[in-house]
Short mmCIF file of C-alpha atoms and ligand atoms in Angstrom, two decimals:
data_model
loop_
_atom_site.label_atom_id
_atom_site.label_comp_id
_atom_site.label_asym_id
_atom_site.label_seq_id
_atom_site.Cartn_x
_atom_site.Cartn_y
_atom_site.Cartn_z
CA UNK A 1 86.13 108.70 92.74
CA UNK A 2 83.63 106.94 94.88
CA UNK A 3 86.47 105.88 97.35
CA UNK A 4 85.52 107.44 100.65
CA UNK A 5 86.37 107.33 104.08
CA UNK A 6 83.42 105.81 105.54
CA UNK A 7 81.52 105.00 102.93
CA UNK A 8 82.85 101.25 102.39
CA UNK A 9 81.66 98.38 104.60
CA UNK A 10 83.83 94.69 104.66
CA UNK A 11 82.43 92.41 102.63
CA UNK A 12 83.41 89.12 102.73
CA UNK A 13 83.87 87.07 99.68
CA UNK A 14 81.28 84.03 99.38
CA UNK A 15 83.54 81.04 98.30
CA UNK A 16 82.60 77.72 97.09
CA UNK A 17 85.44 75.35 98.42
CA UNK A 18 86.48 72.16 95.90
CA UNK A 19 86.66 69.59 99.31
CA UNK A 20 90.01 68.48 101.20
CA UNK A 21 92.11 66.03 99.06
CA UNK A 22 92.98 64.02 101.35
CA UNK A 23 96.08 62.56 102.39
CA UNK A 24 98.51 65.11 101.81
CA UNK A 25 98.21 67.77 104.69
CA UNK A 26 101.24 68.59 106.60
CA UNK A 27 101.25 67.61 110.18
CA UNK A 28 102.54 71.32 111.16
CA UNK A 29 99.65 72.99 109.05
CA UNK A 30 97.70 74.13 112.73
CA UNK A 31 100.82 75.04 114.25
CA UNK A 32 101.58 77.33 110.92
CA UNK A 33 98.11 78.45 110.85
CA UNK A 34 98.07 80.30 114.13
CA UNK A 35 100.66 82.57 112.65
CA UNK A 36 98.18 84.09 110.52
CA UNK A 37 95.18 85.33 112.64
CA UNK A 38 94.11 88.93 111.94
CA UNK A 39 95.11 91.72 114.03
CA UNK A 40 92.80 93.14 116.54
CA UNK A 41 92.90 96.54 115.79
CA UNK A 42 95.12 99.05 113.25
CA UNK A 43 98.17 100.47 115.46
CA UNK A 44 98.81 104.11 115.50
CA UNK A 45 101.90 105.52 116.78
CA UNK A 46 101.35 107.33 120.12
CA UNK A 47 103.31 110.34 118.58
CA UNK A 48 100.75 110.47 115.79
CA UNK A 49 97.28 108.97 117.03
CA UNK A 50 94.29 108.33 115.34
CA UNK A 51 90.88 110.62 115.42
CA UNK A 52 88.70 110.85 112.35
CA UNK A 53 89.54 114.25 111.47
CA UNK A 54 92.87 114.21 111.32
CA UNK A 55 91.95 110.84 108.68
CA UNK A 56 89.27 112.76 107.19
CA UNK A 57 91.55 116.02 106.32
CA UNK A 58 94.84 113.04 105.43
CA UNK A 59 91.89 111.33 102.65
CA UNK A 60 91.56 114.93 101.44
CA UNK A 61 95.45 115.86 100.99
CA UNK A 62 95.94 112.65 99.58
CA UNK A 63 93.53 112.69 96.47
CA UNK A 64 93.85 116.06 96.07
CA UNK A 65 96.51 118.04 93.09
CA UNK A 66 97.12 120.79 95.14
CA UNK A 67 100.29 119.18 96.34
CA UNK A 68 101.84 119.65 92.78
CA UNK A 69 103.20 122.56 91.08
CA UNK A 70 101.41 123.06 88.50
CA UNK A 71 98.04 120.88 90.21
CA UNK A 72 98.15 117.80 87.98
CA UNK A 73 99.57 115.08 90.22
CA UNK A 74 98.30 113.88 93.64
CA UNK A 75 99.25 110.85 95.56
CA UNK A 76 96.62 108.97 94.18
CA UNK A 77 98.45 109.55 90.79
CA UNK A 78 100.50 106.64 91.21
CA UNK A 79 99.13 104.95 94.92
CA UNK A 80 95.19 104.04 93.13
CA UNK A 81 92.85 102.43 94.93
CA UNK A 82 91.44 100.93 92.09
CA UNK A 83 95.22 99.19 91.17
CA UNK A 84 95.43 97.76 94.99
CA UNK A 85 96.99 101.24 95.72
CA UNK A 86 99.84 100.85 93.15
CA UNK A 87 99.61 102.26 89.44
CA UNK A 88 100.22 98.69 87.68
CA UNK A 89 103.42 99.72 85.93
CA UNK A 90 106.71 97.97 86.07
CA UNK A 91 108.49 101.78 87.05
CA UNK A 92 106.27 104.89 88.54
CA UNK A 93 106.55 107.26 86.02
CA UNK A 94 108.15 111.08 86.64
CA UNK A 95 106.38 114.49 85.37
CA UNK A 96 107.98 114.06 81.99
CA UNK A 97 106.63 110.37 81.72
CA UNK A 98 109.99 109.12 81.91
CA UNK A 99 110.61 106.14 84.17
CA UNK A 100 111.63 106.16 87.56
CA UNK A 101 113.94 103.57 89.18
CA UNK A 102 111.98 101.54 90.96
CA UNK A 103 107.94 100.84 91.20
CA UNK A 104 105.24 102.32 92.60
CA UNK A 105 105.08 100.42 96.30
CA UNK A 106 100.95 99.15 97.07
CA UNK A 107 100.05 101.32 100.49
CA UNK A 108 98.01 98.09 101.92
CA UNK A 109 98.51 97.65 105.32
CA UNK A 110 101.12 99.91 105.85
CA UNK A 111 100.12 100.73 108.72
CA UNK A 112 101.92 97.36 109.81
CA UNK A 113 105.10 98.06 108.43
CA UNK A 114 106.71 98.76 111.80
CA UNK A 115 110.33 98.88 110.51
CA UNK A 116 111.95 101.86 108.01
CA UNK A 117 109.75 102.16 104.90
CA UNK A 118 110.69 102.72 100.67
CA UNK A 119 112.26 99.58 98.63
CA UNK A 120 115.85 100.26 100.49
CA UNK A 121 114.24 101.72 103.72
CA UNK A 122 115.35 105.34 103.23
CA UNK A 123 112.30 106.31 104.89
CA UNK A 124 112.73 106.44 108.76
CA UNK A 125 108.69 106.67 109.47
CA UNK A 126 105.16 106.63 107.50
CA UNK A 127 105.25 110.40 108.30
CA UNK A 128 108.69 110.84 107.36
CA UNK A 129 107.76 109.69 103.00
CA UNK A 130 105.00 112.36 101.92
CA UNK A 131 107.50 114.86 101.81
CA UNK A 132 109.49 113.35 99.24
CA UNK A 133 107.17 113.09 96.37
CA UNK A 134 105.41 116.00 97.48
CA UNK A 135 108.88 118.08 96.62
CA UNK A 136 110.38 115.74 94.09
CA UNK A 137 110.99 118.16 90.97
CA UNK A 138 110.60 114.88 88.82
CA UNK A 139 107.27 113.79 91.10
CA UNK A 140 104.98 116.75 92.18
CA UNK A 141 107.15 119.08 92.12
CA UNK A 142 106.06 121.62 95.00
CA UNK A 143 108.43 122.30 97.77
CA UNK A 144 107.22 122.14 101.11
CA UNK A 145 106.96 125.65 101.76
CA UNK A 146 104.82 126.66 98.92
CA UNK A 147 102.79 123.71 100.02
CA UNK A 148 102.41 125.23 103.32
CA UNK A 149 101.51 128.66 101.86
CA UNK A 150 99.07 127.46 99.25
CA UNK A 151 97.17 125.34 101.86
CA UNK A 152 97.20 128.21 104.30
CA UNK A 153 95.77 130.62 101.84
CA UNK A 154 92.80 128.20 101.18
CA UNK A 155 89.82 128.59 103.89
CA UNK A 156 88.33 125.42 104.05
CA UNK A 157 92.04 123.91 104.44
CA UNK A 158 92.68 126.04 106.86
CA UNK A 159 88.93 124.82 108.92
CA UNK A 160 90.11 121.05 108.26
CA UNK A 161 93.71 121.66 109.96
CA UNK A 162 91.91 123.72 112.80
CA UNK A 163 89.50 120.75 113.46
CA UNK A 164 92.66 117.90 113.16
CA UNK A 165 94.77 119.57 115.48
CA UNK A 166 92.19 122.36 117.26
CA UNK A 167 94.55 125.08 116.17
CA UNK A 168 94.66 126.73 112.12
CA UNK A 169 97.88 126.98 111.84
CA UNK A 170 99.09 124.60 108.34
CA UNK A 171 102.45 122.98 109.08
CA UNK A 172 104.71 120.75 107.29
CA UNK A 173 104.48 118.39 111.08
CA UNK A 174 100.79 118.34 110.36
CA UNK A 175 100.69 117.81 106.59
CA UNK A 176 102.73 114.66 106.69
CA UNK A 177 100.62 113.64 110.58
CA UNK A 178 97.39 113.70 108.73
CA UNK A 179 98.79 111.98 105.66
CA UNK A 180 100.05 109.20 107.73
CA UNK A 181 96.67 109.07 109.67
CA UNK A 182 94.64 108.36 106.51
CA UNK A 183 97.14 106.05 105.03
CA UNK A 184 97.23 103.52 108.40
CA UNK A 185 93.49 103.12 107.76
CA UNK A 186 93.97 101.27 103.95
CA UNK A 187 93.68 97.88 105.14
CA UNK A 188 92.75 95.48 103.05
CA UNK A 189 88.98 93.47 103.31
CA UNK A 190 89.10 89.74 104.57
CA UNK A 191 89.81 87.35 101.59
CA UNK A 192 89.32 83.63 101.36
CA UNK A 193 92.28 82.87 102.90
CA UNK A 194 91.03 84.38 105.97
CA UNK A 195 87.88 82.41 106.44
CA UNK A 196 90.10 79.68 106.42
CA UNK A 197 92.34 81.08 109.00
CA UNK A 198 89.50 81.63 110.83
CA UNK A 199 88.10 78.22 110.84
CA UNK A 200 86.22 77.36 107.76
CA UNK A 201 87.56 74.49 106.45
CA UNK A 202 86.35 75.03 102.33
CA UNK A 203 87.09 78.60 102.33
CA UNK A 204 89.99 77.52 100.46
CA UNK A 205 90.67 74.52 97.77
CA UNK A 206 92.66 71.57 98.45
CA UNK A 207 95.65 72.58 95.95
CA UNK A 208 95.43 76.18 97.46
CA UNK A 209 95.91 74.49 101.19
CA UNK A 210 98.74 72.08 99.62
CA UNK A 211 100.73 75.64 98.35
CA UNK A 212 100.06 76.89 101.86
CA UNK A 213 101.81 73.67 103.60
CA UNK A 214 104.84 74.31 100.51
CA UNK A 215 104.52 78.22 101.75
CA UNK A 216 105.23 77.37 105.06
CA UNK A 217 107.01 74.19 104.91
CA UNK A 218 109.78 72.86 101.71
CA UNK A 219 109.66 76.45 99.85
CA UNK A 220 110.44 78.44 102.89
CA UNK A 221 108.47 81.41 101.73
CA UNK A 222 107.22 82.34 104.78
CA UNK A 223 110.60 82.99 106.57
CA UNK A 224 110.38 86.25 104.86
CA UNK A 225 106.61 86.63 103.97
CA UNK A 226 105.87 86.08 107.65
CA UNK A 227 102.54 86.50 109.39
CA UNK A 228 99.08 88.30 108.64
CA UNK A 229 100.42 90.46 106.31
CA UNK A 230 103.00 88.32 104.70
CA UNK A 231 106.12 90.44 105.26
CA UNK A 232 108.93 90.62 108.04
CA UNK A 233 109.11 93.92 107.42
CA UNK A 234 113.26 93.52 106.58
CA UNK A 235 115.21 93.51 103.73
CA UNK A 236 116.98 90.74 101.65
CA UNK A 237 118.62 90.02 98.08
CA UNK A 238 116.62 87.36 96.72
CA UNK A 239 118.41 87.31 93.22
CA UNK A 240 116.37 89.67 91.55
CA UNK A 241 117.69 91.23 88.09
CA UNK A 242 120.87 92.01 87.06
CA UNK A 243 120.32 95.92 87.42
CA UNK A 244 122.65 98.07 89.01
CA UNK A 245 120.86 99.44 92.10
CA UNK A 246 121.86 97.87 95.47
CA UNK A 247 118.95 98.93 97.34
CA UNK A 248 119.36 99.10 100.97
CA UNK A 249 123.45 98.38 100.32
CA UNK A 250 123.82 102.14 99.56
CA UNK A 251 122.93 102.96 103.18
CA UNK A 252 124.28 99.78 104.75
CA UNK A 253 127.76 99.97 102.80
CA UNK A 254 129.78 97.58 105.65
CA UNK A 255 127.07 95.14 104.74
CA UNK A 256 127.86 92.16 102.81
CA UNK A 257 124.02 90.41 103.37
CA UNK A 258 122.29 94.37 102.53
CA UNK A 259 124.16 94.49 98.95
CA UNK A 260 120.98 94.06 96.48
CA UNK A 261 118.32 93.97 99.57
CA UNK A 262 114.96 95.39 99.08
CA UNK A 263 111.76 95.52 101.61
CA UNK A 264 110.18 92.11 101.37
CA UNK A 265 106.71 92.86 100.33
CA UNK A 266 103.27 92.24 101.40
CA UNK A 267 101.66 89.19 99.56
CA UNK A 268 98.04 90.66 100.50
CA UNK A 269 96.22 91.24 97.48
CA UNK A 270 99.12 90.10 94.74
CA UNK A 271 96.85 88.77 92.00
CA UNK A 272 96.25 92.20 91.34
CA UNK A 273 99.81 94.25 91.58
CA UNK A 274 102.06 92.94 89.07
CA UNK A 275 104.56 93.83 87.38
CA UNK A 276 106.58 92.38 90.21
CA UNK A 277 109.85 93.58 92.09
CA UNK A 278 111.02 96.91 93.38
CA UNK A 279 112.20 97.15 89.76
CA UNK A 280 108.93 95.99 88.09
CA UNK A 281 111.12 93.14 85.82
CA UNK A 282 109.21 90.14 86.64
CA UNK A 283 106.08 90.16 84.88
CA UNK A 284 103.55 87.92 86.10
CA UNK A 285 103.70 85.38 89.43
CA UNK A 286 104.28 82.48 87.01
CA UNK A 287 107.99 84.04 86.76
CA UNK A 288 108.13 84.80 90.28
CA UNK A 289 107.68 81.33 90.75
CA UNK A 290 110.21 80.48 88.44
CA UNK A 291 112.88 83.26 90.16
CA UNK A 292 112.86 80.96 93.05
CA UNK A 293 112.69 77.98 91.85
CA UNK A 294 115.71 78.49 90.03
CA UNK A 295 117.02 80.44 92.92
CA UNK A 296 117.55 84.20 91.53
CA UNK A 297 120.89 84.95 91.15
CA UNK A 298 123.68 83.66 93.70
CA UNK A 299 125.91 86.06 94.64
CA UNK A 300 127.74 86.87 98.06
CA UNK A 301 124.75 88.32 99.22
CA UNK A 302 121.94 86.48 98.58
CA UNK A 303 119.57 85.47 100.99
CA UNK A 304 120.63 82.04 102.82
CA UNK A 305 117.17 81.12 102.98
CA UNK A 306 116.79 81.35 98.98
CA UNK A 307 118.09 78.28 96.74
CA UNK A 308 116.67 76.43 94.16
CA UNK A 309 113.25 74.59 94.87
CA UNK A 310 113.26 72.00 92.14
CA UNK A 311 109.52 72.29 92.45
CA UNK A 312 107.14 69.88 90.08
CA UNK A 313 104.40 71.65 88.05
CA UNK A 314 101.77 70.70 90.58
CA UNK A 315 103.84 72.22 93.68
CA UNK A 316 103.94 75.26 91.38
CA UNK A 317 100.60 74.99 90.95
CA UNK A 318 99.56 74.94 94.08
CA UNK A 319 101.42 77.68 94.90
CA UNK A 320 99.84 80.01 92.82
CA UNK A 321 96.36 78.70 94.01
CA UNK A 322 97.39 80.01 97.34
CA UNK A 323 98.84 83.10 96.48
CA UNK A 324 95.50 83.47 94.64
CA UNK A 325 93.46 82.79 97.85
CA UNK A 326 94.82 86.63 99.32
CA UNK A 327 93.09 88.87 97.21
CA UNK A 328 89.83 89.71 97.86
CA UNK A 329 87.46 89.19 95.00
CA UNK A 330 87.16 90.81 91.54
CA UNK A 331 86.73 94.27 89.69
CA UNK A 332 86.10 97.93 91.17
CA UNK A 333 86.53 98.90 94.35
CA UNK A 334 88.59 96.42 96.03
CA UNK A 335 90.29 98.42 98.97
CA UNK A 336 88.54 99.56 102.21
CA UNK A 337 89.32 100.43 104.97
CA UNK A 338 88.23 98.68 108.64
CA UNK A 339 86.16 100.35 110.77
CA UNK A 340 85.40 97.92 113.08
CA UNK A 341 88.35 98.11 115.11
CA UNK A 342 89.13 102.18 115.39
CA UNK A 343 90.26 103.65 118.57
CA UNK A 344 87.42 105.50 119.80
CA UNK A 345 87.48 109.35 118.50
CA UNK A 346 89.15 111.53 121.45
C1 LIG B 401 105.21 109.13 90.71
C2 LIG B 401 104.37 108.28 91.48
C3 LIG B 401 104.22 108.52 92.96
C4 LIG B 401 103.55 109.55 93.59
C5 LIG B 401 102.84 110.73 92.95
C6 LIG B 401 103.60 109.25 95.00
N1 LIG B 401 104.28 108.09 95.21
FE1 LIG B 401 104.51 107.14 96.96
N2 LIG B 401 105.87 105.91 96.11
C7 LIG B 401 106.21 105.88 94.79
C8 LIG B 401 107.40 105.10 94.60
C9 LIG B 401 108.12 104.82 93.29
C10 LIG B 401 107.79 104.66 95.89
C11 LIG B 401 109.04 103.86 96.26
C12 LIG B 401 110.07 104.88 96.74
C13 LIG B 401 111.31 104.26 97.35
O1 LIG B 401 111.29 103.10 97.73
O2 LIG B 401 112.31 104.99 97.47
C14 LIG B 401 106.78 105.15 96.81
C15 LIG B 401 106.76 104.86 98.18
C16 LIG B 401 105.78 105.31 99.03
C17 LIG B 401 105.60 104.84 100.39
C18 LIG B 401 106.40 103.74 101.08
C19 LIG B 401 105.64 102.43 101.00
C20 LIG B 401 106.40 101.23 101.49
O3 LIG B 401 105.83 100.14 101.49
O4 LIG B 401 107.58 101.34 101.84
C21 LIG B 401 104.56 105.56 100.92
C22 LIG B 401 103.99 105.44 102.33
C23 LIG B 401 104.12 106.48 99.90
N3 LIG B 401 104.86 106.28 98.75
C24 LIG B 401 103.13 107.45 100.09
C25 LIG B 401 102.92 108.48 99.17
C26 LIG B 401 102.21 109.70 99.47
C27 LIG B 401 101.58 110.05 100.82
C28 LIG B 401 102.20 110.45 98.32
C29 LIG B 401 101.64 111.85 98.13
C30 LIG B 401 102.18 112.88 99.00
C31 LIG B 401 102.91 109.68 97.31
N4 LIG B 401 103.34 108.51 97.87
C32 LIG B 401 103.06 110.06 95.99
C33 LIG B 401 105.50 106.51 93.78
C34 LIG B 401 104.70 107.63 93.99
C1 LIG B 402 114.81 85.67 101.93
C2 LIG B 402 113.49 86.26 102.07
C3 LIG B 402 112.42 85.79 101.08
C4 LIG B 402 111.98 84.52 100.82
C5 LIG B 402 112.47 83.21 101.42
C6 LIG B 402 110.92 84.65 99.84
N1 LIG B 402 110.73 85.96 99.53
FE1 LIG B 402 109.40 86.69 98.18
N2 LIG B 402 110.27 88.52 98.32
C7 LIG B 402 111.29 88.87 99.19
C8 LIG B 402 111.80 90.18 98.84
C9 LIG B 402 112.92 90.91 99.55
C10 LIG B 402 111.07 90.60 97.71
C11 LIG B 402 111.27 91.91 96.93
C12 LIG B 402 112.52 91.77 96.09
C13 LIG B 402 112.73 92.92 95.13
O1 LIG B 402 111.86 93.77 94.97
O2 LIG B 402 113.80 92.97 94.51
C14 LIG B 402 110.10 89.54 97.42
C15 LIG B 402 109.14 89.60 96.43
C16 LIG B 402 108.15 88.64 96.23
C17 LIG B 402 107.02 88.78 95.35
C18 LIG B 402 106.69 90.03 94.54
C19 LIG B 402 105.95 91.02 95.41
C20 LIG B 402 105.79 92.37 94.80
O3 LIG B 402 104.94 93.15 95.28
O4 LIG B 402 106.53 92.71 93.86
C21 LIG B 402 106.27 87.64 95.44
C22 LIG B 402 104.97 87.31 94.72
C23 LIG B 402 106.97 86.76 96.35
N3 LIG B 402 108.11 87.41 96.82
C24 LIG B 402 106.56 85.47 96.70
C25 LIG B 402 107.39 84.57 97.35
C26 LIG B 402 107.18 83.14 97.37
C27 LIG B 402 106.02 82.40 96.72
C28 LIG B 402 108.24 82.60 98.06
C29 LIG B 402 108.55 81.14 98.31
C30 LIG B 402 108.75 80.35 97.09
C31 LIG B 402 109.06 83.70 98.52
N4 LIG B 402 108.53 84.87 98.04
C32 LIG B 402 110.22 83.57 99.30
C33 LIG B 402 111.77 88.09 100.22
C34 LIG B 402 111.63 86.70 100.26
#
């Protein structure tokens, strides 16, 4: 694993762009464009904040097996870099190889997801998720106690902990702070879409810049995709499947509009994470496409803003040259992390 704090560097993607076509760019396309300017720096929680050994000993915890029970799963098992921090199947799959429910989540930008986290939000806080796999019997299968004991019998754990929080001592608080720490800090490089965010004009094609206008304008994508990192961070039914979990409706039971909702995910790097859906049952962005333009399912509650498009095959088109435009290049080691705006080390 050559993935290392540190070690990568931002490299932006040279792009030759195919010229403007002309004719066909929506009068609101500045107004829209503002919305996605990059953030200035990676926000920490004041409760948790940043310093590089608290990330460095979080990178550590994270690739490493000693959070299973029997040390053959970490949480790189199923969150891998080299899959845009997902595992590229439709369902994550358990100890036994069974499948589980719903699929592995990508952890890019996360750091941004300022609201409740998991597909139904039954996570109240980054810090508040490692636990759960960590002790899952089907998942690692080590219960937080024996975590803390293993980790406090191992001397160069113990050194790391002392350095993150200037005191030995191996805690479950600490465990899931340095976790989180680490995690905030996979952000994902700039892509072409970016350089045209940030001013140059041929960063992008002309069909990709149509699907963008479509994106922001007729499809209404981006009531919900919203922003740098394409997400409002909330949850809606947009039709998906016919299966028979109702995501964040389990803990929102008065809730006609939460029956069948599920996080709306990032778009950032999308080329690269299908199978699609919290369920994995849409294989390929073609058929996502499709799903809305034939408007999911329609049921009480389904999102108002989805219905069907009616789009042509070049509006399709387009938009898939646009979603193409937020990945950032091809093959190896795609994910880094951002150095350039860290809060200084205290
Ligand atoms: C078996 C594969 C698997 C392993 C191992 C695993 N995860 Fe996950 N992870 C998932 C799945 C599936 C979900 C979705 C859970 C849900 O929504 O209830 C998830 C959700 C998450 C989320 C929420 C992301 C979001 O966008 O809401 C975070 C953060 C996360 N995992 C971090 C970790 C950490 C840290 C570890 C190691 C301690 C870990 N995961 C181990 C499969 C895995
Ligand atoms: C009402 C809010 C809403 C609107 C409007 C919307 N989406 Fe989504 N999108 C979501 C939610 C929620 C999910 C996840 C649903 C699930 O997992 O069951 C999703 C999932 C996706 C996915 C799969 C992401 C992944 O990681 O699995 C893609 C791609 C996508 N949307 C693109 C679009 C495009 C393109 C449009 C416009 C045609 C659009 N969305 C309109 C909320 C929305």
């Amino acid at each position: 694993m050559a993935w290392k704090v540190g070690a990568a560097v931002a490299v932006l993607v040279g792009f030759v762009g195919v010229g403007l076509g002309g004719g066909d760019v929506d009068p609101r396309r500045d107004g829209w464009r503002a919305a996605y300017r990059p953030p200035a720096a990676i926000p920490f929680p004041p409760e948790n904040p940043y310093s590089a050994a608290k990330a460095e000993l979080g990178r550590r915890l994270f690739f490493d097996p000693i959070l299973s029970g029997d040390g053959t799963r970490s949480c790189a098992t199923c969150h891998v870099p080299d899959l845009a921090w997902g595992d590229g199947r439709a369902r994550a799959a358990t100890r036994q190889q069974d499948d589980m429910d719903l699929r592995t989540p990508t952890l890019v930008n996360v750091a941004w997801q300022d609201g409740p986290l998991g597909w139904d939000g039954k996570f109240r806080s980054l810090e508040a998720v490692a636990a759960m796999p960590i002790a899952a019997p089907g998942n690692m299968n080590l219960p937080m106690p024996e975590a803390v004991t293993r980790l406090s019998a191992d001397p160069s754990y113990a050194a790391a902990f002392a350095e993150a929080f200037a005191d030995p001592a191996v805690t479950r608080e600490r465990l899931e702070a340095a976790l989180a720490t680490f995690e905030r800090l996979i952000v994902t490089k700039p892509t072409p879409f970016d350089s045209w965010i940030g001013g140059r004009a041929d960063a992008i094609g002309a069909a990709a810049q149509r699907g963008f206008d479509l994106f922001n304008g007729r499809a209404g994508c981006a009531s919900c995709h919203s922003g740098w990192s394409f997400t409002d961070n909330s949850f809606h039914d947009i039709g998906v499947g016919v299966g028979t979990d109702i995501g964040r409706g389990r803990l929102k039971p008065n809730s006609v509009a939460l029956t069948y909702a599920f996080k709306t995910p990032t778009l950032r790097e999308i080329g690269k994470r299908g199978p699609y859906m919290h369920d994995g049952s849409v294989p390929t962005l073609e058929a996502v496409i499709d799903l809305y333009d034939r408007g999911g399912i329609e049921r009480p509650s389904r999102s108002r803003s989805i219905k069907p498009l009616h789009l042509s095959a070049s509006e399709r088109a387009d938009l898939l040259a646009f979603l193409a435009t937020l990945s950032s290049g091809t093959g190896g080691d795609l994910m880094t992390v951002s150095f350039a705006n860290l809060p200084p080390a205290p």
